[in-house]
Amino acid sequence: MTTSPLHEHEPRMRLAIEEAQRALLHDDVPVGAVIVGTGGEVLGTGHNERELLQDPSAHAEMLAIRAAAQQIGSWRLLETTLYVTLEPCAMCAGAIVLARIPTVVYGTADPKAGAAGSVLDILAEPRLNHRPEVLGGVLQPECARLLLDFFAARRR
């Protein structure tokens, strides 16, 4: 786990929250992701577009990883930090490992599909060749509220 205080990550998590809100425009689950470089520059962003694209891999993290790789011209996203409003799933955690992202900061845990410690812990799996630092709980109430409101509206 990264040792930096939660509040240091709040400005960039707010960018991920803004990105998550864009998913609501096309009735996708509001999850947003932002990848930043060491100087704080935004390298890639994404929000869930599964419904929009009818693509099961169009998760916020996957789209942000693709955008950042294109921006820097390399699939190795060394010296970056991924901010995501929801704990990554197994697919996204696998992509994080493969992209060599050194730090992952997420907002709220996913007790049904989280792969950064909630259900699985792919990001800490000792048999894999890369294990990023992980920090969870940044702006947790705001990140959780996005999801709770979305699913409550769908149940009505």
mmCIF file of C-alpha atoms in Angstrom:
data_model
loop_
_atom_site.group_PDB
_atom_site.id
_atom_site.type_symbol
_atom_site.label_atom_id
_atom_site.label_comp_id
_atom_site.label_asym_id
_atom_site.label_seq_id
_atom_site.Cartn_x
_atom_site.Cartn_y
_atom_site.Cartn_z
ATOM 1 C CA MET A 1 0.000 0.000 0.000
ATOM 2 C CA THR A 2 1.185 3.481 -0.782
ATOM 3 C CA THR A 3 1.970 5.580 2.267
ATOM 4 C CA SER A 4 0.869 8.978 0.948
ATOM 5 C CA PRO A 5 -2.065 10.547 2.811
ATOM 6 C CA LEU A 6 -5.512 10.197 1.270
ATOM 7 C CA HIS A 7 -6.038 13.959 0.950
ATOM 8 C CA GLU A 8 -3.047 14.311 -1.406
ATOM 9 C CA HIS A 9 -4.963 12.281 -3.991
ATOM 10 C CA GLU A 10 -8.288 14.098 -3.745
ATOM 11 C CA PRO A 11 -7.824 16.586 -6.641
ATOM 12 C CA ARG A 12 -7.084 13.816 -9.126
ATOM 13 C CA MET A 13 -9.851 11.599 -7.758
ATOM 14 C CA ARG A 14 -12.229 14.515 -8.335
ATOM 15 C CA LEU A 15 -11.204 14.362 -12.012
ATOM 16 C CA ALA A 16 -12.093 10.654 -12.013
ATOM 17 C CA ILE A 17 -15.479 11.485 -10.445
ATOM 18 C CA GLU A 18 -16.124 14.060 -13.183
ATOM 19 C CA GLU A 19 -15.236 11.396 -15.734
ATOM 20 C CA ALA A 20 -17.622 8.905 -14.046
ATOM 21 C CA GLN A 21 -20.476 11.388 -14.354
ATOM 22 C CA ARG A 22 -20.011 11.352 -18.141
ATOM 23 C CA ALA A 23 -21.040 7.677 -18.161
ATOM 24 C CA LEU A 24 -24.495 8.701 -16.966
ATOM 25 C CA LEU A 25 -25.076 10.501 -20.262
ATOM 26 C CA HIS A 26 -25.357 7.125 -22.006
ATOM 27 C CA ASP A 27 -26.791 5.068 -19.140
ATOM 28 C CA ASP A 28 -23.555 3.336 -18.231
ATOM 29 C CA VAL A 29 -22.508 2.495 -14.671
ATOM 30 C CA PRO A 30 -20.771 5.676 -13.435
ATOM 31 C CA VAL A 31 -17.147 4.659 -13.071
ATOM 32 C CA GLY A 32 -14.370 7.016 -14.108
ATOM 33 C CA ALA A 33 -10.615 6.697 -14.427
ATOM 34 C CA VAL A 34 -7.738 9.108 -14.919
ATOM 35 C CA ILE A 35 -4.060 8.296 -15.455
ATOM 36 C CA VAL A 36 -1.545 10.963 -14.517
ATOM 37 C CA GLY A 37 2.201 11.262 -14.965
ATOM 38 C CA THR A 38 4.757 12.168 -12.324
ATOM 39 C CA GLY A 39 4.227 15.888 -12.897
ATOM 40 C CA GLY A 40 0.468 15.523 -12.405
ATOM 41 C CA GLU A 41 -0.280 15.828 -16.130
ATOM 42 C CA VAL A 42 -3.326 13.896 -17.319
ATOM 43 C CA LEU A 43 -2.217 11.228 -19.806
ATOM 44 C CA GLY A 44 -5.502 9.402 -20.298
ATOM 45 C CA THR A 45 -9.091 9.364 -19.116
ATOM 46 C CA GLY A 46 -12.012 7.016 -19.450
ATOM 47 C CA HIS A 47 -15.472 6.284 -18.180
ATOM 48 C CA ASN A 48 -17.574 3.172 -18.583
ATOM 49 C CA GLU A 49 -18.829 2.840 -22.158
ATOM 50 C CA ARG A 50 -20.056 -0.763 -22.142
ATOM 51 C CA GLU A 51 -23.625 0.199 -22.998
ATOM 52 C CA LEU A 52 -22.595 2.882 -25.459
ATOM 53 C CA LEU A 53 -20.209 0.623 -27.389
ATOM 54 C CA GLN A 54 -21.838 -2.728 -26.556
ATOM 55 C CA ASP A 55 -18.339 -3.835 -25.570
ATOM 56 C CA PRO A 56 -17.775 -5.810 -22.354
ATOM 57 C CA SER A 57 -14.177 -4.569 -22.186
ATOM 58 C CA ALA A 58 -15.100 -0.864 -22.322
ATOM 59 C CA HIS A 59 -14.456 -0.275 -18.628
ATOM 60 C CA ALA A 60 -13.188 3.113 -17.478
ATOM 61 C CA GLU A 61 -9.747 1.751 -16.599
ATOM 62 C CA MET A 62 -9.315 -0.042 -19.925
ATOM 63 C CA LEU A 63 -10.194 3.088 -21.885
ATOM 64 C CA ALA A 64 -7.900 5.276 -19.760
ATOM 65 C CA ILE A 65 -5.033 2.780 -20.166
ATOM 66 C CA ARG A 66 -5.487 2.754 -23.943
ATOM 67 C CA ALA A 67 -5.595 6.559 -24.072
ATOM 68 C CA ALA A 68 -2.495 6.959 -21.887
ATOM 69 C CA ALA A 69 -0.530 4.379 -23.885
ATOM 70 C CA GLN A 70 -1.406 6.192 -27.085
ATOM 71 C CA GLN A 71 -0.490 9.553 -25.530
ATOM 72 C CA ILE A 72 2.990 8.443 -24.429
ATOM 73 C CA GLY A 73 3.579 6.038 -27.306
ATOM 74 C CA SER A 74 4.242 3.001 -25.143
ATOM 75 C CA TRP A 75 2.224 0.198 -23.588
ATOM 76 C CA ARG A 76 4.450 0.462 -20.508
ATOM 77 C CA LEU A 77 2.822 3.081 -18.314
ATOM 78 C CA LEU A 78 5.786 3.468 -16.007
ATOM 79 C CA GLU A 79 5.848 6.471 -13.679
ATOM 80 C CA THR A 80 2.068 6.888 -13.746
ATOM 81 C CA THR A 81 -0.765 6.719 -11.268
ATOM 82 C CA LEU A 82 -4.224 5.399 -12.079
ATOM 83 C CA TYR A 83 -7.140 7.006 -10.254
ATOM 84 C CA VAL A 84 -10.429 5.137 -10.492
ATOM 85 C CA THR A 85 -13.683 5.683 -8.637
ATOM 86 C CA LEU A 86 -14.352 1.953 -8.111
ATOM 87 C CA GLU A 87 -11.956 -0.817 -7.148
ATOM 88 C CA PRO A 88 -10.761 -2.499 -10.368
ATOM 89 C CA CYS A 89 -12.284 -5.801 -11.493
ATOM 90 C CA ALA A 90 -10.194 -8.824 -12.519
ATOM 91 C CA MET A 91 -9.982 -7.748 -16.180
ATOM 92 C CA CYS A 92 -8.880 -4.225 -15.320
ATOM 93 C CA ALA A 93 -6.479 -5.431 -12.625
ATOM 94 C CA GLY A 94 -4.879 -7.711 -15.208
ATOM 95 C CA ALA A 95 -4.474 -4.792 -17.620
ATOM 96 C CA ILE A 96 -2.975 -2.670 -14.824
ATOM 97 C CA VAL A 97 -0.386 -5.378 -14.150
ATOM 98 C CA LEU A 98 0.388 -5.806 -17.849
ATOM 99 C CA ALA A 99 0.732 -2.034 -18.360
ATOM 100 C CA ARG A 100 3.151 -1.857 -15.402
ATOM 101 C CA ILE A 101 1.228 0.971 -13.732
ATOM 102 C CA PRO A 102 3.100 1.534 -10.464
ATOM 103 C CA THR A 103 0.322 3.088 -8.355
ATOM 104 C CA VAL A 104 -3.437 2.555 -8.237
ATOM 105 C CA VAL A 105 -5.710 4.803 -6.189
ATOM 106 C CA TYR A 106 -9.393 3.911 -5.987
ATOM 107 C CA GLY A 107 -12.399 5.511 -4.376
ATOM 108 C CA THR A 108 -14.738 2.807 -3.161
ATOM 109 C CA ALA A 109 -14.356 -0.934 -2.770
ATOM 110 C CA ASP A 110 -16.310 -3.397 -4.901
ATOM 111 C CA PRO A 111 -17.461 -6.260 -2.642
ATOM 112 C CA LYS A 112 -18.902 -8.163 -5.632
ATOM 113 C CA ALA A 113 -16.089 -7.997 -8.190
ATOM 114 C CA GLY A 114 -13.140 -6.104 -6.701
ATOM 115 C CA ALA A 115 -9.735 -7.511 -7.612
ATOM 116 C CA ALA A 116 -7.582 -5.236 -5.451
ATOM 117 C CA GLY A 117 -8.415 -7.042 -2.231
ATOM 118 C CA SER A 118 -12.210 -7.268 -1.902
ATOM 119 C CA VAL A 119 -12.873 -10.528 -3.776
ATOM 120 C CA LEU A 120 -9.483 -11.256 -5.336
ATOM 121 C CA ASP A 121 -6.158 -9.501 -5.001
ATOM 122 C CA ILE A 122 -4.644 -9.682 -8.447
ATOM 123 C CA LEU A 123 -2.707 -6.469 -7.821
ATOM 124 C CA ALA A 124 -0.810 -8.093 -4.947
ATOM 125 C CA GLU A 125 -0.429 -11.573 -6.461
ATOM 126 C CA PRO A 126 3.184 -12.596 -5.756
ATOM 127 C CA ARG A 127 3.349 -14.915 -8.772
ATOM 128 C CA LEU A 128 2.822 -12.043 -11.201
ATOM 129 C CA ASN A 129 5.720 -9.955 -12.494
ATOM 130 C CA HIS A 130 4.324 -6.582 -11.373
ATOM 131 C CA ARG A 131 2.596 -5.514 -8.176
ATOM 132 C CA PRO A 132 1.489 -1.880 -7.983
ATOM 133 C CA GLU A 133 1.067 0.038 -4.791
ATOM 134 C CA VAL A 134 -2.636 0.358 -3.986
ATOM 135 C CA LEU A 135 -4.501 2.963 -1.976
ATOM 136 C CA GLY A 136 -8.251 2.709 -1.486
ATOM 137 C CA GLY A 137 -10.863 4.935 0.086
ATOM 138 C CA VAL A 138 -10.003 8.278 -1.517
ATOM 139 C CA LEU A 139 -13.237 10.308 -1.580
ATOM 140 C CA GLN A 140 -15.030 7.056 -0.787
ATOM 141 C CA PRO A 141 -18.411 8.591 0.121
ATOM 142 C CA GLU A 142 -18.634 10.556 -3.138
ATOM 143 C CA CYS A 143 -17.537 7.597 -5.256
ATOM 144 C CA ALA A 144 -19.970 5.240 -3.534
ATOM 145 C CA ARG A 145 -22.832 7.748 -3.813
ATOM 146 C CA LEU A 146 -22.500 7.835 -7.616
ATOM 147 C CA LEU A 147 -23.064 4.087 -7.761
ATOM 148 C CA LEU A 148 -25.753 3.925 -5.091
ATOM 149 C CA ASP A 149 -27.786 6.661 -6.789
ATOM 150 C CA PHE A 150 -27.391 5.054 -10.221
ATOM 151 C CA PHE A 151 -28.590 1.628 -9.101
ATOM 152 C CA ALA A 152 -31.376 3.052 -6.914
ATOM 153 C CA ALA A 153 -32.729 4.915 -9.959
ATOM 154 C CA ARG A 154 -32.603 1.738 -12.061
ATOM 155 C CA ARG A 155 -34.595 -0.210 -9.454
ATOM 156 C CA ARG A 156 -37.429 2.352 -9.472
#
